[in-house]
PDB file of C-alpha atoms and ligand atoms in Angstrom:
ATOM      1  CA  UNK H 265      -9.719 -32.229   2.818  1.00  0.00           C
ATOM      2  CA  UNK H 266      -6.529 -33.688   1.925  1.00  0.00           C
ATOM      3  CA  UNK H 267      -4.156 -33.864   5.044  1.00  0.00           C
ATOM      4  CA  UNK H 268      -0.338 -33.607   4.252  1.00  0.00           C
ATOM      5  CA  UNK H 269       2.253 -34.180   7.706  1.00  0.00           C
ATOM      6  CA  UNK H 270       5.254 -35.959   4.985  1.00  0.00           C
ATOM      7  CA  UNK H 271       7.639 -33.401   4.805  1.00  0.00           C
ATOM      8  CA  UNK H 272       8.824 -34.893   1.314  1.00  0.00           C
ATOM      9  CA  UNK H 273       5.520 -35.425   0.583  1.00  0.00           C
ATOM     10  CA  UNK H 274       4.474 -32.032   1.188  1.00  0.00           C
ATOM     11  CA  UNK H 275       6.440 -30.106  -0.817  1.00  0.00           C
ATOM     12  CA  UNK H 276       5.921 -32.688  -3.621  1.00  0.00           C
ATOM     13  CA  UNK H 277       2.021 -31.501  -3.076  1.00  0.00           C
ATOM     14  CA  UNK H 278       3.127 -28.234  -3.279  1.00  0.00           C
ATOM     15  CA  UNK H 279       5.079 -27.822  -6.421  1.00  0.00           C
ATOM     16  CA  UNK H 280       2.489 -29.745  -8.363  1.00  0.00           C
ATOM     17  CA  UNK H 281       0.287 -27.728  -6.856  1.00  0.00           C
ATOM     18  CA  UNK H 282       1.822 -24.548  -8.243  1.00  0.00           C
ATOM     19  CA  UNK H 283       2.573 -26.386 -11.690  1.00  0.00           C
ATOM     20  CA  UNK H 284      -0.799 -26.936 -11.997  1.00  0.00           C
ATOM     21  CA  UNK H 285      -1.955 -23.431 -11.371  1.00  0.00           C
ATOM     22  CA  UNK H 286      -1.277 -20.725 -13.755  1.00  0.00           C
ATOM     23  CA  UNK H 287      -2.040 -17.717 -11.538  1.00  0.00           C
ATOM     24  CA  UNK H 288      -1.546 -18.099  -7.670  1.00  0.00           C
ATOM     25  CA  UNK H 289      -2.295 -15.497  -4.999  1.00  0.00           C
ATOM     26  CA  UNK H 290       0.215 -16.286  -1.515  1.00  0.00           C
ATOM     27  CA  UNK H 291      -1.562 -15.450   1.765  1.00  0.00           C
ATOM     28  CA  UNK H 292       0.768 -14.621   4.106  1.00  0.00           C
ATOM     29  CA  UNK H 293       0.717 -13.728   8.542  1.00  0.00           C
ATOM     30  CA  UNK H 294       3.348 -14.555  11.132  1.00  0.00           C
ATOM     31  CA  UNK H 295       3.957 -17.376  11.038  1.00  0.00           C
ATOM     32  CA  UNK H 296       6.278 -17.069   7.572  1.00  0.00           C
ATOM     33  CA  UNK H 297       8.361 -14.728   9.452  1.00  0.00           C
ATOM     34  CA  UNK H 298       8.986 -16.762  13.033  1.00  0.00           C
ATOM     35  CA  UNK H 299      12.147 -18.516  11.463  1.00  0.00           C
ATOM     36  CA  UNK H 300      13.636 -14.733  11.291  1.00  0.00           C
ATOM     37  CA  UNK H 301      13.367 -14.759  14.985  1.00  0.00           C
ATOM     38  CA  UNK H 302       9.754 -12.326  15.153  1.00  0.00           C
ATOM     39  CA  UNK H 303       7.681 -14.108  17.144  1.00  0.00           C
ATOM     40  CA  UNK H 304       4.611 -15.153  16.166  1.00  0.00           C
ATOM     41  CA  UNK H 305       1.115 -13.614  17.478  1.00  0.00           C
ATOM     42  CA  UNK H 306      -1.161 -16.366  19.367  1.00  0.00           C
ATOM     43  CA  UNK H 307       1.959 -19.211  20.175  1.00  0.00           C
ATOM     44  CA  UNK H 308       2.686 -20.061  23.166  1.00  0.00           C
ATOM     45  CA  UNK H 309       4.978 -17.585  25.317  1.00  0.00           C
ATOM     46  CA  UNK H 310       4.727 -14.628  22.762  1.00  0.00           C
ATOM     47  CA  UNK H 311       5.685 -11.023  23.323  1.00  0.00           C
ATOM     48  CA  UNK H 312       2.847  -9.973  22.048  1.00  0.00           C
ATOM     49  CA  UNK H 313       0.557 -11.222  24.981  1.00  0.00           C
ATOM     50  CA  UNK H 314       2.727  -9.514  27.069  1.00  0.00           C
ATOM     51  CA  UNK H 315       2.697  -6.256  24.946  1.00  0.00           C
ATOM     52  CA  UNK H 316      -0.581  -6.195  23.415  1.00  0.00           C
ATOM     53  CA  UNK H 317      -1.079  -3.494  21.051  1.00  0.00           C
ATOM     54  CA  UNK H 318      -3.162  -1.057  21.703  1.00  0.00           C
ATOM     55  CA  UNK H 319      -6.530  -0.891  20.519  1.00  0.00           C
ATOM     56  CA  UNK H 320      -7.125   2.184  18.068  1.00  0.00           C
ATOM     57  CA  UNK H 321      -9.795   3.921  19.620  1.00  0.00           C
ATOM     58  CA  UNK H 322      -7.594   3.928  23.529  1.00  0.00           C
ATOM     59  CA  UNK H 323      -5.129   5.253  21.242  1.00  0.00           C
ATOM     60  CA  UNK H 324      -6.810   8.300  20.137  1.00  0.00           C
ATOM     61  CA  UNK H 325      -8.877   8.741  23.462  1.00  0.00           C
ATOM     62  CA  UNK H 326      -6.031   9.016  25.707  1.00  0.00           C
ATOM     63  CA  UNK H 327      -2.795  10.237  25.785  1.00  0.00           C
ATOM     64  CA  UNK H 328      -1.597   7.685  28.365  1.00  0.00           C
ATOM     65  CA  UNK H 329      -2.311   5.097  25.757  1.00  0.00           C
ATOM     66  CA  UNK H 330      -0.780   6.198  23.440  1.00  0.00           C
ATOM     67  CA  UNK H 331       2.411   6.658  25.577  1.00  0.00           C
ATOM     68  CA  UNK H 332       2.000   2.849  26.311  1.00  0.00           C
ATOM     69  CA  UNK H 333       1.420   2.072  22.532  1.00  0.00           C
ATOM     70  CA  UNK H 334       5.283   3.444  21.831  1.00  0.00           C
ATOM     71  CA  UNK H 335       6.401   2.083  24.685  1.00  0.00           C
ATOM     72  CA  UNK H 336       5.216  -1.370  24.184  1.00  0.00           C
ATOM     73  CA  UNK H 337       6.064  -0.778  19.870  1.00  0.00           C
ATOM     74  CA  UNK H 338       9.858   0.294  20.587  1.00  0.00           C
ATOM     75  CA  UNK H 339      10.274  -3.112  22.502  1.00  0.00           C
ATOM     76  CA  UNK H 340       8.863  -5.103  20.480  1.00  0.00           C
ATOM     77  CA  UNK H 341      10.778  -3.590  17.528  1.00  0.00           C
ATOM     78  CA  UNK H 342      13.925  -4.634  19.804  1.00  0.00           C
ATOM     79  CA  UNK H 343      13.184  -8.196  19.825  1.00  0.00           C
ATOM     80  CA  UNK H 344      13.229  -8.336  15.727  1.00  0.00           C
ATOM     81  CA  UNK H 345      15.180  -4.784  15.043  1.00  0.00           C
ATOM     82  CA  UNK H 346      17.634  -7.141  12.981  1.00  0.00           C
ATOM     83  CA  UNK H 347      15.388  -9.925  11.014  1.00  0.00           C
ATOM     84  CA  UNK H 348      16.011 -10.643   7.916  1.00  0.00           C
ATOM     85  CA  UNK H 349      14.032 -12.883   5.659  1.00  0.00           C
ATOM     86  CA  UNK H 350      13.592 -16.223   5.647  1.00  0.00           C
ATOM     87  CA  UNK H 351      12.674 -19.446   3.249  1.00  0.00           C
ATOM     88  CA  UNK H 352       9.078 -18.588   3.322  1.00  0.00           C
ATOM     89  CA  UNK H 353       9.751 -15.325   1.556  1.00  0.00           C
ATOM     90  CA  UNK H 354      12.579 -15.847  -0.822  1.00  0.00           C
ATOM     91  CA  UNK H 355      10.599 -18.512  -1.726  1.00  0.00           C
ATOM     92  CA  UNK H 356       7.376 -16.269  -2.404  1.00  0.00           C
ATOM     93  CA  UNK H 357       9.642 -13.783  -4.309  1.00  0.00           C
ATOM     94  CA  UNK H 358      10.647 -15.603  -6.155  1.00  0.00           C
ATOM     95  CA  UNK H 359       6.840 -17.120  -7.456  1.00  0.00           C
ATOM     96  CA  UNK H 360       6.547 -13.910  -7.717  1.00  0.00           C
ATOM     97  CA  UNK H 361       9.332 -12.961  -9.922  1.00  0.00           C
ATOM     98  CA  UNK H 362       8.959 -16.098 -12.638  1.00  0.00           C
ATOM     99  CA  UNK H 363       5.477 -15.167 -12.757  1.00  0.00           C
ATOM    100  CA  UNK H 364       3.477 -17.276 -10.771  1.00  0.00           C
ATOM    101  CA  UNK H 365       1.808 -15.637  -8.505  1.00  0.00           C
ATOM    102  CA  UNK H 366       0.441 -11.858  -8.884  1.00  0.00           C
ATOM    103  CA  UNK H 367       0.533 -10.889  -5.384  1.00  0.00           C
ATOM    104  CA  UNK H 368       1.677 -11.944  -1.954  1.00  0.00           C
ATOM    105  CA  UNK H 369      -1.075 -10.658   0.073  1.00  0.00           C
ATOM    106  CA  UNK H 370      -0.043 -10.382   4.390  1.00  0.00           C
ATOM    107  CA  UNK H 371      -0.713  -9.654   7.236  1.00  0.00           C
ATOM    108  CA  UNK H 372       2.424  -9.300   8.414  1.00  0.00           C
ATOM    109  CA  UNK H 373       3.775  -5.930   8.852  1.00  0.00           C
ATOM    110  CA  UNK H 374       7.385  -6.401   9.478  1.00  0.00           C
ATOM    111  CA  UNK H 375       8.602  -5.368   6.347  1.00  0.00           C
ATOM    112  CA  UNK H 376      10.193  -8.645   5.082  1.00  0.00           C
ATOM    113  CA  UNK H 377       8.621  -9.540   2.183  1.00  0.00           C
ATOM    114  CA  UNK H 378       9.703  -6.106   0.659  1.00  0.00           C
ATOM    115  CA  UNK H 379      13.235  -7.061   2.140  1.00  0.00           C
ATOM    116  CA  UNK H 380      12.718 -10.321   0.414  1.00  0.00           C
ATOM    117  CA  UNK H 381      13.408  -8.585  -2.871  1.00  0.00           C
ATOM    118  CA  UNK H 382       9.232  -8.889  -4.112  1.00  0.00           C
ATOM    119  CA  UNK H 383       8.306  -5.985  -5.629  1.00  0.00           C
ATOM    120  CA  UNK H 384       6.473  -3.496  -3.541  1.00  0.00           C
ATOM    121  CA  UNK H 385       3.115  -3.082  -6.611  1.00  0.00           C
ATOM    122  CA  UNK H 386       2.616  -7.346  -5.997  1.00  0.00           C
ATOM    123  CA  UNK H 387       3.037  -7.041  -1.670  1.00  0.00           C
ATOM    124  CA  UNK H 388      -0.852  -6.448  -0.502  1.00  0.00           C
ATOM    125  CA  UNK H 389      -0.193  -4.928   3.147  1.00  0.00           C
ATOM    126  CA  UNK H 390      -3.423  -5.773   5.032  1.00  0.00           C
ATOM    127  CA  UNK H 391      -2.367  -4.468   8.663  1.00  0.00           C
ATOM    128  CA  UNK H 392      -0.128  -2.189   7.440  1.00  0.00           C
ATOM    129  CA  UNK H 393       3.294  -1.651   8.256  1.00  0.00           C
ATOM    130  CA  UNK H 394       5.173  -0.959  11.148  1.00  0.00           C
ATOM    131  CA  UNK H 395       8.597  -0.178   9.891  1.00  0.00           C
ATOM    132  CA  UNK H 396       7.503   4.152  10.052  1.00  0.00           C
ATOM    133  CA  UNK H 397       4.747   5.994  11.400  1.00  0.00           C
ATOM    134  CA  UNK H 398       1.564   8.168  10.044  1.00  0.00           C
ATOM    135  CA  UNK H 399       0.149  11.360  11.168  1.00  0.00           C
ATOM    136  CA  UNK H 400      -3.614   9.800  12.010  1.00  0.00           C
ATOM    137  CA  UNK H 401      -4.782  13.339  10.196  1.00  0.00           C
ATOM    138  CA  UNK H 402      -2.671  14.418   7.526  1.00  0.00           C
ATOM    139  CA  UNK H 403      -1.893  10.956   6.758  1.00  0.00           C
ATOM    140  CA  UNK H 404       1.884  12.282   6.556  1.00  0.00           C
ATOM    141  CA  UNK H 405       5.070   9.531   6.371  1.00  0.00           C
ATOM    142  CA  UNK H 406       7.039  10.448   9.907  1.00  0.00           C
ATOM    143  CA  UNK H 407      10.404   8.092   9.918  1.00  0.00           C
ATOM    144  CA  UNK H 408      11.329   6.449  13.346  1.00  0.00           C
ATOM    145  CA  UNK H 409      14.194   6.718  13.875  1.00  0.00           C
ATOM    146  CA  UNK H 410      13.501  10.456  14.949  1.00  0.00           C
ATOM    147  CA  UNK H 411      10.484   9.678  16.729  1.00  0.00           C
ATOM    148  CA  UNK H 412      12.624   6.982  18.983  1.00  0.00           C
ATOM    149  CA  UNK H 413      15.255   9.442  19.548  1.00  0.00           C
ATOM    150  CA  UNK H 414      12.046  12.045  20.913  1.00  0.00           C
ATOM    151  CA  UNK H 415      10.215   9.281  22.884  1.00  0.00           C
ATOM    152  CA  UNK H 416      13.204   7.894  24.437  1.00  0.00           C
ATOM    153  CA  UNK H 417      14.128  11.573  25.753  1.00  0.00           C
ATOM    154  CA  UNK H 418      11.063  13.164  26.878  1.00  0.00           C
ATOM    155  CA  UNK H 419       8.609   9.839  26.837  1.00  0.00           C
ATOM    156  CA  UNK H 420       6.424  12.208  25.174  1.00  0.00           C
ATOM    157  CA  UNK H 421       3.673  10.473  22.305  1.00  0.00           C
ATOM    158  CA  UNK H 422       4.466  12.065  18.880  1.00  0.00           C
ATOM    159  CA  UNK H 423       2.734  14.965  17.417  1.00  0.00           C
ATOM    160  CA  UNK H 424       2.713  15.860  13.184  1.00  0.00           C
ATOM    161  CA  UNK H 425       4.695  18.601  12.997  1.00  0.00           C
ATOM    162  CA  UNK H 426       2.957  19.966   9.648  1.00  0.00           C
ATOM    163  CA  UNK H 427      -0.146  19.491  11.322  1.00  0.00           C
ATOM    164  CA  UNK H 428      -0.220  18.756  14.895  1.00  0.00           C
ATOM    165  CA  UNK H 429      -2.349  15.168  14.765  1.00  0.00           C
ATOM    166  CA  UNK H 430      -1.619  11.784  16.636  1.00  0.00           C
ATOM    167  CA  UNK H 431       1.451   9.933  14.928  1.00  0.00           C
ATOM    168  CA  UNK H 432       0.961   6.189  15.328  1.00  0.00           C
ATOM    169  CA  UNK H 433       3.591   3.184  13.553  1.00  0.00           C
ATOM    170  CA  UNK H 434       1.488   2.927  10.190  1.00  0.00           C
ATOM    171  CA  UNK H 435      -0.110  -0.148  11.402  1.00  0.00           C
ATOM    172  CA  UNK H 436      -3.561  -1.127  11.193  1.00  0.00           C
ATOM    173  CA  UNK H 437      -5.220  -1.831  14.617  1.00  0.00           C
ATOM    174  CA  UNK H 438      -7.211  -3.587  16.451  1.00  0.00           C
ATOM    175  CA  UNK H 439     -10.914  -1.242  15.784  1.00  0.00           C
ATOM    176  CA  UNK H 440      -8.900   0.512  13.351  1.00  0.00           C
ATOM    177  CA  UNK H 441     -10.165   0.845   9.518  1.00  0.00           C
ATOM    178  CA  UNK H 442      -8.645  -1.183   7.148  1.00  0.00           C
ATOM    179  CA  UNK H 443      -7.412   0.341   4.614  1.00  0.00           C
ATOM    180  CA  UNK H 444      -9.551   0.714   1.550  1.00  0.00           C
ATOM    181  CA  UNK H 445      -7.127   0.383  -1.236  1.00  0.00           C
ATOM    182  CA  UNK H 446      -5.462  -2.739   0.235  1.00  0.00           C
ATOM    183  CA  UNK H 447      -8.559  -4.267   0.789  1.00  0.00           C
ATOM    184  CA  UNK H 448      -9.722  -3.615  -2.973  1.00  0.00           C
ATOM    185  CA  UNK H 449      -6.692  -4.998  -4.586  1.00  0.00           C
ATOM    186  CA  UNK H 450      -6.001  -8.216  -2.347  1.00  0.00           C
ATOM    187  CA  UNK H 451     -10.243  -8.772  -3.791  1.00  0.00           C
ATOM    188  CA  UNK H 452      -9.184  -8.093  -7.588  1.00  0.00           C
ATOM    189  CA  UNK H 453      -5.916 -10.707  -7.083  1.00  0.00           C
ATOM    190  CA  UNK H 454      -7.888 -13.301  -4.612  1.00  0.00           C
ATOM    191  CA  UNK H 455     -11.001 -13.359  -7.079  1.00  0.00           C
ATOM    192  CA  UNK H 456      -8.797 -13.838 -10.105  1.00  0.00           C
ATOM    193  CA  UNK H 457      -6.631 -17.053  -8.929  1.00  0.00           C
ATOM    194  CA  UNK H 458      -6.711 -20.347  -9.402  1.00  0.00           C
ATOM    195  CA  UNK H 459      -4.563 -21.985  -6.434  1.00  0.00           C
ATOM    196  CA  UNK H 460      -4.839 -19.008  -3.324  1.00  0.00           C
ATOM    197  CA  UNK H 461      -1.471 -20.457  -0.871  1.00  0.00           C
ATOM    198  CA  UNK H 462      -2.502 -18.978   2.871  1.00  0.00           C
ATOM    199  CA  UNK H 463       0.866 -19.852   4.653  1.00  0.00           C
ATOM    200  CA  UNK H 464       1.495 -19.168   8.518  1.00  0.00           C
ATOM    201  CA  UNK H 465      -1.449 -17.792   9.612  1.00  0.00           C
ATOM    202  CA  UNK H 466      -4.307 -19.191  12.154  1.00  0.00           C
ATOM    203  CA  UNK H 467      -7.089 -17.462  10.266  1.00  0.00           C
ATOM    204  CA  UNK H 468      -8.970 -16.050  12.789  1.00  0.00           C
ATOM    205  CA  UNK H 469      -8.309 -12.044  12.566  1.00  0.00           C
ATOM    206  CA  UNK H 470     -10.884 -11.229  10.338  1.00  0.00           C
ATOM    207  CA  UNK H 471     -11.691  -9.651   7.763  1.00  0.00           C
ATOM    208  CA  UNK H 472      -8.153 -11.176   6.620  1.00  0.00           C
ATOM    209  CA  UNK H 473      -9.839 -14.613   6.884  1.00  0.00           C
ATOM    210  CA  UNK H 474     -12.365 -14.125   4.782  1.00  0.00           C
ATOM    211  CA  UNK H 475      -9.676 -13.518   1.375  1.00  0.00           C
ATOM    212  CA  UNK H 476      -9.499 -17.466   1.738  1.00  0.00           C
ATOM    213  CA  UNK H 477     -13.008 -18.573   1.351  1.00  0.00           C
ATOM    214  CA  UNK H 478     -13.574 -15.857  -1.174  1.00  0.00           C
ATOM    215  CA  UNK H 479     -10.758 -17.667  -3.574  1.00  0.00           C
ATOM    216  CA  UNK H 480     -12.410 -21.206  -2.860  1.00  0.00           C
ATOM    217  CA  UNK H 481     -16.142 -19.315  -3.519  1.00  0.00           C
ATOM    218  CA  UNK H 482     -14.100 -18.071  -7.097  1.00  0.00           C
ATOM    219  CA  UNK H 483     -12.829 -21.572  -8.459  1.00  0.00           C
ATOM    220  CA  UNK H 484      -9.602 -21.502  -6.749  1.00  0.00           C
ATOM    221  CA  UNK H 485      -7.895 -24.250  -5.269  1.00  0.00           C
ATOM    222  CA  UNK H 486      -7.014 -23.289  -1.574  1.00  0.00           C
ATOM    223  CA  UNK H 487      -4.270 -24.951   0.626  1.00  0.00           C
ATOM    224  CA  UNK H 488      -3.009 -23.809   3.573  1.00  0.00           C
ATOM    225  CA  UNK H 489       0.359 -24.357   4.938  1.00  0.00           C
ATOM    226  CA  UNK H 490       0.801 -24.457   9.206  1.00  0.00           C
ATOM    227  CA  UNK H 491       2.095 -25.833  11.300  1.00  0.00           C
ATOM    228  CA  UNK H 492      -1.447 -26.374  13.463  1.00  0.00           C
ATOM    229  CA  UNK H 493      -4.342 -27.137  12.704  1.00  0.00           C
ATOM    230  CA  UNK H 494      -6.636 -23.739  11.106  1.00  0.00           C
ATOM    231  CA  UNK H 495     -10.633 -23.423  11.395  1.00  0.00           C
ATOM    232  CA  UNK H 496     -10.728 -23.646   7.647  1.00  0.00           C
ATOM    233  CA  UNK H 497      -8.861 -27.040   7.112  1.00  0.00           C
ATOM    234  CA  UNK H 498     -11.650 -29.049   6.608  1.00  0.00           C
ATOM    235  CA  UNK H 499     -12.864 -26.695   3.489  1.00  0.00           C
ATOM    236  CA  UNK H 500      -9.285 -26.783   2.191  1.00  0.00           C
ATOM    237  CA  UNK H 501      -8.625 -28.827  -0.825  1.00  0.00           C
ATOM    238  CA  UNK H 502      -5.122 -29.231   0.995  1.00  0.00           C
ATOM    239  CA  UNK H 503      -3.323 -28.950   4.265  1.00  0.00           C
ATOM    240  CA  UNK H 504       0.645 -29.169   4.186  1.00  0.00           C
ATOM    241  CA  UNK H 505       1.256 -29.594   7.929  1.00  0.00           C
ATOM    242  CA  UNK H 506       4.920 -28.732   9.147  1.00  0.00           C
ATOM    243  CA  UNK H 507       7.293 -25.635   9.371  1.00  0.00           C
ATOM    244  CA  UNK H 508       6.734 -23.415   6.527  1.00  0.00           C
ATOM    245  CA  UNK H 509      10.980 -22.642   5.560  1.00  0.00           C
ATOM    246  CA  UNK H 510      10.700 -26.436   5.187  1.00  0.00           C
ATOM    247  CA  UNK H 511       7.594 -26.477   2.870  1.00  0.00           C
ATOM    248  CA  UNK H 512       8.909 -24.056   0.790  1.00  0.00           C
ATOM    249  CA  UNK H 513      11.905 -24.792   0.631  1.00  0.00           C
ATOM    250  CA  UNK H 514      11.977 -26.236  -3.135  1.00  0.00           C
ATOM    251  CA  UNK H 515      11.212 -22.646  -4.715  1.00  0.00           C
ATOM    252  CA  UNK H 516      13.436 -20.299  -2.000  1.00  0.00           C
ATOM    253  CA  UNK H 517      16.346 -20.837  -4.179  1.00  0.00           C
TER     254      UNK H 517
HETATM  255  P1  LIG X1893      -1.154 -15.666  14.075  1.00  0.00           P
HETATM  256  O1  LIG X1893       0.240 -15.787  15.397  1.00  0.00           O
HETATM  257  O2  LIG X1893      -2.942 -15.654  14.922  1.00  0.00           O
HETATM  258  O3  LIG X1893      -0.595 -17.184  13.484  1.00  0.00           O
HETATM  259  C1  LIG X1893       0.540 -18.082  12.962  1.00  0.00           C
HETATM  260  C2  LIG X1893       0.330 -19.160  12.538  1.00  0.00           C
HETATM  261  O4  LIG X1893       1.838 -19.623  12.518  1.00  0.00           O
HETATM  262  C3  LIG X1893       0.112 -20.162  14.261  1.00  0.00           C
HETATM  263  O5  LIG X1893      -1.080 -20.496  13.934  1.00  0.00           O
HETATM  264  C4  LIG X1893       1.511 -20.849  14.126  1.00  0.00           C
HETATM  265  O6  LIG X1893       1.298 -22.126  14.796  1.00  0.00           O
HETATM  266  C5  LIG X1893       1.912 -20.627  12.993  1.00  0.00           C
HETATM  267  N1  LIG X1893       2.945 -20.977  12.471  1.00  0.00           N
HETATM  268  C6  LIG X1893       4.143 -20.206  13.255  1.00  0.00           C
HETATM  269  N2  LIG X1893       5.669 -20.200  13.113  1.00  0.00           N
HETATM  270  C7  LIG X1893       5.338 -21.477  11.814  1.00  0.00           C
HETATM  271  C8  LIG X1893       6.407 -22.221  11.302  1.00  0.00           C
HETATM  272  N3  LIG X1893       7.875 -21.988  11.250  1.00  0.00           N
HETATM  273  N4  LIG X1893       5.922 -23.266  10.051  1.00  0.00           N
HETATM  274  C9  LIG X1893       4.401 -23.380  10.397  1.00  0.00           C
HETATM  275  N5  LIG X1893       3.834 -22.386  10.929  1.00  0.00           N
HETATM  276  C10 LIG X1893       4.252 -21.820  11.608  1.00  0.00           C
HETATM  277  O7  LIG X1893      -0.503 -14.864  13.095  1.00  0.00           O
HETATM  278  P2  LIG X1893      -1.686 -14.271  12.173  1.00  0.00           P
HETATM  279  O8  LIG X1893      -2.666 -15.489  11.193  1.00  0.00           O
HETATM  280  O9  LIG X1893      -0.618 -13.764  11.113  1.00  0.00           O
HETATM  281  O10 LIG X1893      -2.454 -13.014  13.133  1.00  0.00           O
HETATM  282  C11 LIG X1893      -1.789 -12.238  13.653  1.00  0.00           C
HETATM  283  C12 LIG X1893      -1.778 -10.949  13.535  1.00  0.00           C
HETATM  284  O11 LIG X1893      -1.014 -10.016  14.585  1.00  0.00           O
HETATM  285  C13 LIG X1893      -1.825 -10.500  12.440  1.00  0.00           C
HETATM  286  O12 LIG X1893      -2.713  -9.568  12.065  1.00  0.00           O
HETATM  287  C14 LIG X1893      -0.332  -9.285  12.157  1.00  0.00           C
HETATM  288  O13 LIG X1893      -0.868  -8.305  11.592  1.00  0.00           O
HETATM  289  C15 LIG X1893       0.150  -9.312  13.166  1.00  0.00           C
HETATM  290  N6  LIG X1893       1.248 -10.452  13.414  1.00  0.00           N
HETATM  291  C16 LIG X1893       2.482  -9.368  12.501  1.00  0.00           C
HETATM  292  C17 LIG X1893       3.140 -10.050  12.600  1.00  0.00           C
HETATM  293  C18 LIG X1893       4.723  -9.518  11.945  1.00  0.00           C
HETATM  294  O14 LIG X1893       4.523  -9.361  10.959  1.00  0.00           O
HETATM  295  N7  LIG X1893       5.421 -10.771  11.529  1.00  0.00           N
HETATM  296  C19 LIG X1893       4.150 -11.029  13.524  1.00  0.00           C
HETATM  297  C20 LIG X1893       3.030 -11.399  15.648  1.00  0.00           C
HETATM  298  C21 LIG X1893       2.206 -10.676  14.909  1.00  0.00           C
END
C-alpha cells in the first residue's frame, strides 16, 4: 500500500490513476457530504449518535419506535435541510459525464449525488434515499412534506392510505434486507471496473464495504480517499489521506 498525505501529491496521484483507467467506479460514504453540512456517522459529536436510527425490527414491532424513528429523522433532516452538493459530488458527476466513470455506488441517503447532476441511472443507492418515504407493505412512494405536516400536528407515525401498511423513510435501516436490484447493479459495476475509488467511508458497514475487495479480486486497482485510516488501507493499492473536496478538486470544475 502506498500512502500519500501531501495534498498536491494526492491530487497528482488521483489524476494519474484516473487517466490510466478505462472504467472507474466511485464508491462513496458520508465523508463526501460533510463539507456540505451533512454530518457523517462516526465522527466525534455526530448527531447520528444521539439520533441513532431505529433498527428495522424495532420499527416494525412497536408503534412507539415508529414514532421515535420519525421524530429522529425529522430532527436530523432539519440539520441539513439546505445542504447542496460539494466538490466531491461535482467531481464524480463530471467523471460520469466525461464517460470515465460508469457508476457511483453510494451508501449515502442524502440525495446529493442526484443534486449534483449525475444521472439517476449511474447512481446506485445501497442504503436507500432519505428524501422520500415508502410503504413497507405495498411499496407506494410517499412524500415527506405531508407526512411532516401530519406528524408535527399529531405525533402519530404515518400509515399508507392505499393499504394501511407502515410508512418508513426510504432508507435501509440496520437489520433491513438490502435492496436486491441496487446490490445486483453494484456487483455488475464493480466487477467490470478497472479502478475502484472508495471515497469518504469508514468501510466498516457490511455488506456495502465488501465491494472494494470484490473490485480488487476482479483485477481493479483500489484507491481509498479518506481523512482517516480504514480497515482496508493495508490492502489498497493507494491511500490518499486528506480532505475529500480538496483531493477531488481537479475534477470538480
Ligand atoms: P462513516 O461516518 O462511518 O465514515 C465517514 C468517513 O469519512 C470517516 O472515516 C471520516 O473520517 C471521513 N470523512 C468525513 N469527512 C471527511 C472529509 N471532508 N474529508 C475526508 N474524510 C472525511 O460513514 P459511512 O462509511 O458512509 O457509513 C455510515 C452509514 O450511515 C452509511 O451506511 C450511510 O447510509 C449512513 N449515513 C449517511 C449519511 C449521508 O447520506 N450523507 C450521513 C451519515 C450516515
